[in-house]
Coordinates of C-alpha atoms in Angstrom, one line a residue:
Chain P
X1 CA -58.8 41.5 -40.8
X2 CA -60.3 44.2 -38.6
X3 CA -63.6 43.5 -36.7
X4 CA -67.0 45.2 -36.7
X5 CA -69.7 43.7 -34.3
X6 CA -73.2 44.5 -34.7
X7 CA -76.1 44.3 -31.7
X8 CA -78.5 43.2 -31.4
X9 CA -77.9 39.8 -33.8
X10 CA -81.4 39.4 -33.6
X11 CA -84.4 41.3 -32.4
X12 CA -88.5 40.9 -32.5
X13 CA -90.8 44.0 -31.7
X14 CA -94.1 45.0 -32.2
X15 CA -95.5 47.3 -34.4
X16 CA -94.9 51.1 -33.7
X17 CA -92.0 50.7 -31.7
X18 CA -88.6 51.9 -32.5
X19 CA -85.7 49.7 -32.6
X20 CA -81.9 50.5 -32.2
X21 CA -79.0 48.9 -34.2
X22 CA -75.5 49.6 -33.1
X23 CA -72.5 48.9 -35.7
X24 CA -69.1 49.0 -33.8
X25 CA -65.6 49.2 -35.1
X26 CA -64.0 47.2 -33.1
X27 CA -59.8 47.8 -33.7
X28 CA -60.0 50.5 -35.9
X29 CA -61.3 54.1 -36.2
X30 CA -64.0 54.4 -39.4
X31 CA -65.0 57.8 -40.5
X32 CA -67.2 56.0 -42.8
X33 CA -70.1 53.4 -42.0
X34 CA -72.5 51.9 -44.6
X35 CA -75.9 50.1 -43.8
X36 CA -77.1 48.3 -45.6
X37 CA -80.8 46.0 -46.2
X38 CA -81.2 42.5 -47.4
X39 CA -84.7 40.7 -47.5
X40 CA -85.0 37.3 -48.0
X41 CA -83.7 35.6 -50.5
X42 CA -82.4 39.1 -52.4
X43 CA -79.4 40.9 -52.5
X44 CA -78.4 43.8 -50.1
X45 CA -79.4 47.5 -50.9
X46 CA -77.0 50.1 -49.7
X47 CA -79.7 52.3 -47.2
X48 CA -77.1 55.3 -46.8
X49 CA -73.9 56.4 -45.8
X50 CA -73.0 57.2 -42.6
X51 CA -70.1 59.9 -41.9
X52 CA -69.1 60.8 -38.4
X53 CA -69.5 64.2 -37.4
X54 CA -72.0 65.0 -40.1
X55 CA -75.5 63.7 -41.7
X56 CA -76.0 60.8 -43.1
X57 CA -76.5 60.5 -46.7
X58 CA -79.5 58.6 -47.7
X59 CA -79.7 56.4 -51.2
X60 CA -82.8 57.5 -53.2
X61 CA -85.9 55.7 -51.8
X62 CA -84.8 55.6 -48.1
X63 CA -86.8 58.1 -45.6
X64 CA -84.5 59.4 -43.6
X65 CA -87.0 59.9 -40.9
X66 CA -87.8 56.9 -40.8
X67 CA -84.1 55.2 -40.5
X68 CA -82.6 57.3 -37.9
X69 CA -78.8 57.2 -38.5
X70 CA -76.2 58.5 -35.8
X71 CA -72.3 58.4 -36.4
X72 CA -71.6 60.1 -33.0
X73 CA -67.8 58.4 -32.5
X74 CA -65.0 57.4 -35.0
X75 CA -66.4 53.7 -34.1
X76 CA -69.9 53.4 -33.6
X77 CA -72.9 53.9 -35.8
X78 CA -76.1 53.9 -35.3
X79 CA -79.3 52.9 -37.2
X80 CA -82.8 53.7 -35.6
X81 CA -85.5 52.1 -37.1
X82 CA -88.5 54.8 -36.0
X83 CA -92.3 53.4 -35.2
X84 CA -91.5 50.0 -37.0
X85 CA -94.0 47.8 -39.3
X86 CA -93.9 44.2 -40.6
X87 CA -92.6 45.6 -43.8
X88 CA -89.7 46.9 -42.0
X89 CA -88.6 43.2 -41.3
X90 CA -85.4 42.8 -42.9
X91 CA -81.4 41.9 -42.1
X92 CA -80.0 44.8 -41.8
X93 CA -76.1 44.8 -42.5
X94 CA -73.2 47.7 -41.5
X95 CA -70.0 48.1 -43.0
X96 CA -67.0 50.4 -41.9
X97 CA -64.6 51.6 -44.0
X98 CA -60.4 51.6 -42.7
X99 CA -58.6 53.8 -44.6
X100 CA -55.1 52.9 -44.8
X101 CA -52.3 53.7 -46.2
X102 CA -52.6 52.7 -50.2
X103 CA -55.2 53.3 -53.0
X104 CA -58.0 51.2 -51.7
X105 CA -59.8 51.8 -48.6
X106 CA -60.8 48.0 -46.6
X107 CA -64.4 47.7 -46.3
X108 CA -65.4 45.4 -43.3
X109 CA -68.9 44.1 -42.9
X110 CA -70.6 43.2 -39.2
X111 CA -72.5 40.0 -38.7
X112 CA -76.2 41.8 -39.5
X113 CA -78.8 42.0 -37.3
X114 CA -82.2 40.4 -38.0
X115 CA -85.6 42.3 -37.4
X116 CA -88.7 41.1 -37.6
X117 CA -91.2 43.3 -36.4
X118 CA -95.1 41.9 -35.7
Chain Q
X1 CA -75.4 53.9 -64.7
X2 CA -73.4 50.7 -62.1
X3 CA -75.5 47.6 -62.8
X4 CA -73.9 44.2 -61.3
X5 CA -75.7 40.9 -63.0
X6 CA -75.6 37.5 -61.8
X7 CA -77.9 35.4 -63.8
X8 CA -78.3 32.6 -62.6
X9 CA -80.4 32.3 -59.4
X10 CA -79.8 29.1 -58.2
X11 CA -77.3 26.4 -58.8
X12 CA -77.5 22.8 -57.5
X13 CA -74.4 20.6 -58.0
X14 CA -73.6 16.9 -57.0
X15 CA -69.4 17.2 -54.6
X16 CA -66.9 17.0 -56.0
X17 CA -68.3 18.6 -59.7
X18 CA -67.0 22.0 -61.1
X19 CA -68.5 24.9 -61.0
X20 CA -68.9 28.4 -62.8
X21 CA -70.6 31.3 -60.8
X22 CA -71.7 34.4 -63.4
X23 CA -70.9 37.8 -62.9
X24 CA -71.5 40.6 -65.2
X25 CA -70.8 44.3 -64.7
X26 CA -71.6 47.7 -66.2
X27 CA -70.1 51.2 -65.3
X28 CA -68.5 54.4 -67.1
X29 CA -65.4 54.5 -64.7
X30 CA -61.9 53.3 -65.6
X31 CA -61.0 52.6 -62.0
X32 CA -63.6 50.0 -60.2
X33 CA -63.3 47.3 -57.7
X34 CA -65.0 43.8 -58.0
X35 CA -65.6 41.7 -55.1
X36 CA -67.0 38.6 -54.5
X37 CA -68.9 37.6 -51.6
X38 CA -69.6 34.7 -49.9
X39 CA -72.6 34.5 -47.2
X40 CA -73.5 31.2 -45.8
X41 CA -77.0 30.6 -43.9
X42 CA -75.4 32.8 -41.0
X43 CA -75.5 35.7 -43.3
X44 CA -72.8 36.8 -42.3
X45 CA -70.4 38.2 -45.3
X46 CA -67.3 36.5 -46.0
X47 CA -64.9 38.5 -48.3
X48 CA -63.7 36.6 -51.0
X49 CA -61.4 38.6 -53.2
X50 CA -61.2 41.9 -54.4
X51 CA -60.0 42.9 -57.7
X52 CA -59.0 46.5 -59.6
X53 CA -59.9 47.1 -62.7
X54 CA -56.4 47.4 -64.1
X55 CA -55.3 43.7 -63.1
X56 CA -56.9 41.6 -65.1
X57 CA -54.5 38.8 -63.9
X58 CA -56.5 35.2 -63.3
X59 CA -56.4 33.9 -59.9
X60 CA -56.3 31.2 -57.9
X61 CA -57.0 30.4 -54.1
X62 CA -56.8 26.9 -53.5
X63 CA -59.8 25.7 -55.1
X64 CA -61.6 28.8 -55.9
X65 CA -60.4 30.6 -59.2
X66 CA -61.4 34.0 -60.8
X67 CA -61.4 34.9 -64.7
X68 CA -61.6 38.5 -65.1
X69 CA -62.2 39.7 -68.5
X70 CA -62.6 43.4 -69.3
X71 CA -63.8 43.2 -72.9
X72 CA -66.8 41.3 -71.9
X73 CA -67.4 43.2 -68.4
X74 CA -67.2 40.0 -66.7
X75 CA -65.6 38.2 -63.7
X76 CA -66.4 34.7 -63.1
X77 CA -65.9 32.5 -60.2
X78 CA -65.3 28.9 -60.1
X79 CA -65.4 26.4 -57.6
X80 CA -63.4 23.4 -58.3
X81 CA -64.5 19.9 -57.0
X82 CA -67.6 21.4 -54.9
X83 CA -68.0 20.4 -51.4
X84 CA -70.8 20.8 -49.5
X85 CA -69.6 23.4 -47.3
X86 CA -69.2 25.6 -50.1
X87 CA -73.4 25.6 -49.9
X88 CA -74.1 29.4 -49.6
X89 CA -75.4 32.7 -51.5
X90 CA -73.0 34.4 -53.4
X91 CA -72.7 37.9 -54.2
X92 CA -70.4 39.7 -57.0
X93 CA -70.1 43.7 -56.1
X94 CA -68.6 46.5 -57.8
X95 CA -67.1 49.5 -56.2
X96 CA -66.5 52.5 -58.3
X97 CA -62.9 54.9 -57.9
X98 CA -60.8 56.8 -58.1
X99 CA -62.2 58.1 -55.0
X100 CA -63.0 54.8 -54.0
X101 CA -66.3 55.9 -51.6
X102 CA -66.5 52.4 -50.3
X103 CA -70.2 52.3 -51.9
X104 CA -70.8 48.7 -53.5
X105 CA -73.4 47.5 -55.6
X106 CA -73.9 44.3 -55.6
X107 CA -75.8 41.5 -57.8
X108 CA -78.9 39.6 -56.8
X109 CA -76.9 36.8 -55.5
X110 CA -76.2 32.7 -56.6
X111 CA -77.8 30.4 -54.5
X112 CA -75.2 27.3 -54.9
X113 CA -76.1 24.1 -53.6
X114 CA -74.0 21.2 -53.3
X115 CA -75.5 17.9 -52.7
X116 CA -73.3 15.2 -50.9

């Protein structure tokens, strides 16, 4: 199957700072990126969708100006995680849709990053 | 409104015993998706099958095996003759067509532990 990549796998930063997630496509171009959130021991919670070339679209509950997400290339998203607190710890999951030919569109999923903010 | 329900929490299992992952669904659309998931303590997601809602076929992958029932919303997963590597969360997800967005919604997981 295709490959997405997230980096960092793993990050730690302190309280106010703003941290930067990249999701890559790595053999495919994806108009569509999702990201997604996943605390511990729960399930994941779709954040937003991202769509290149134009704004992301936010699920109901998420503040947009607080997760910052760019979709400036056909295979990289990214999510911005502005003036970060310990609540804000979370794995934090991308997908990227390949549309092929056929009726359903593949959905690939990078290896998550894991923020814990101090 | 799309609801995905997995009831049971946790699951704890001796090798080489059966068993029988829940998933139950909810949504107005005639054409969905159902997935299952796996993620081991990595967390990273490992795709385990994908399903439409008109094939309501059974299947089977080796030891894994799917019973997807419409008239109940439901589609089950079982694991036959558990091994320990098969120690991991797993989510059921549902993705809604005909436009197929790509959005899934996903159930609050199965933690399955096998026990050697």
């Amino acid at each position: 199957g295709a490959v997405v990549s997230q980096h960092p796998s793993r990050v730690i930063c302190k309280s106010g700072t703003s941290v930067k997630i990249e999701c890559r496509s790595l053999d495919f171009q994806a108009t569509t990126m999702f990201w997604y959130r996943q605390f511990p021991k729960k399930s994941l919670m779709l954040m937003a969708t991202s769509n290149e070339g134009s704004k992301a679209t936010y699920e109901q509950g998420v503040e947009k100006d607080k997760f910052l997400i760019n979709h400036a290339s056909l295979t990289l998203s990214t999510l911005t995680v502005t003036s970060a607190h310990p609540e804000d710890s979370s794995f934090y999951i991308c997908s990227a849709i390949f549309r092929g030919v056929g009726a359903y569109n593949e959905q690939f999923f990078g290896p998550g990053t894991r923020l814990t903010v101090l | 409104a799309q609801k995905v329900t997995q009831a049971q929490t946790e699951i704890s299992v001796v090798e080489k015993e059966d068993v029988t992952l829940d998933c139950v669904y909810e949504t107005r659309d005639t054409t969905y998706y159902l997935f299952w998931y796996k993620q081991p303590p990595s967390g990273e997601l490992v795709f385990l099958i994908r399903r439409n809602s008109f094939d309501e076929q059974n299947e089977i992958s080796g030891r894994y095996s799917w019973n997807f029932q419409k008239s109940t919303s439901s589609f089950n997963f079982t694991i036959t003759a558990s091994q320990v590597v098969d120690s991991a969360v797993y989510f059921c997800a549902l993705s809604e067509g005909p436009g197929n967005t790509g959005k899934l919604i996903f159930g609050q997981g199965t933690t399955l532990q096998v026990k050697p």
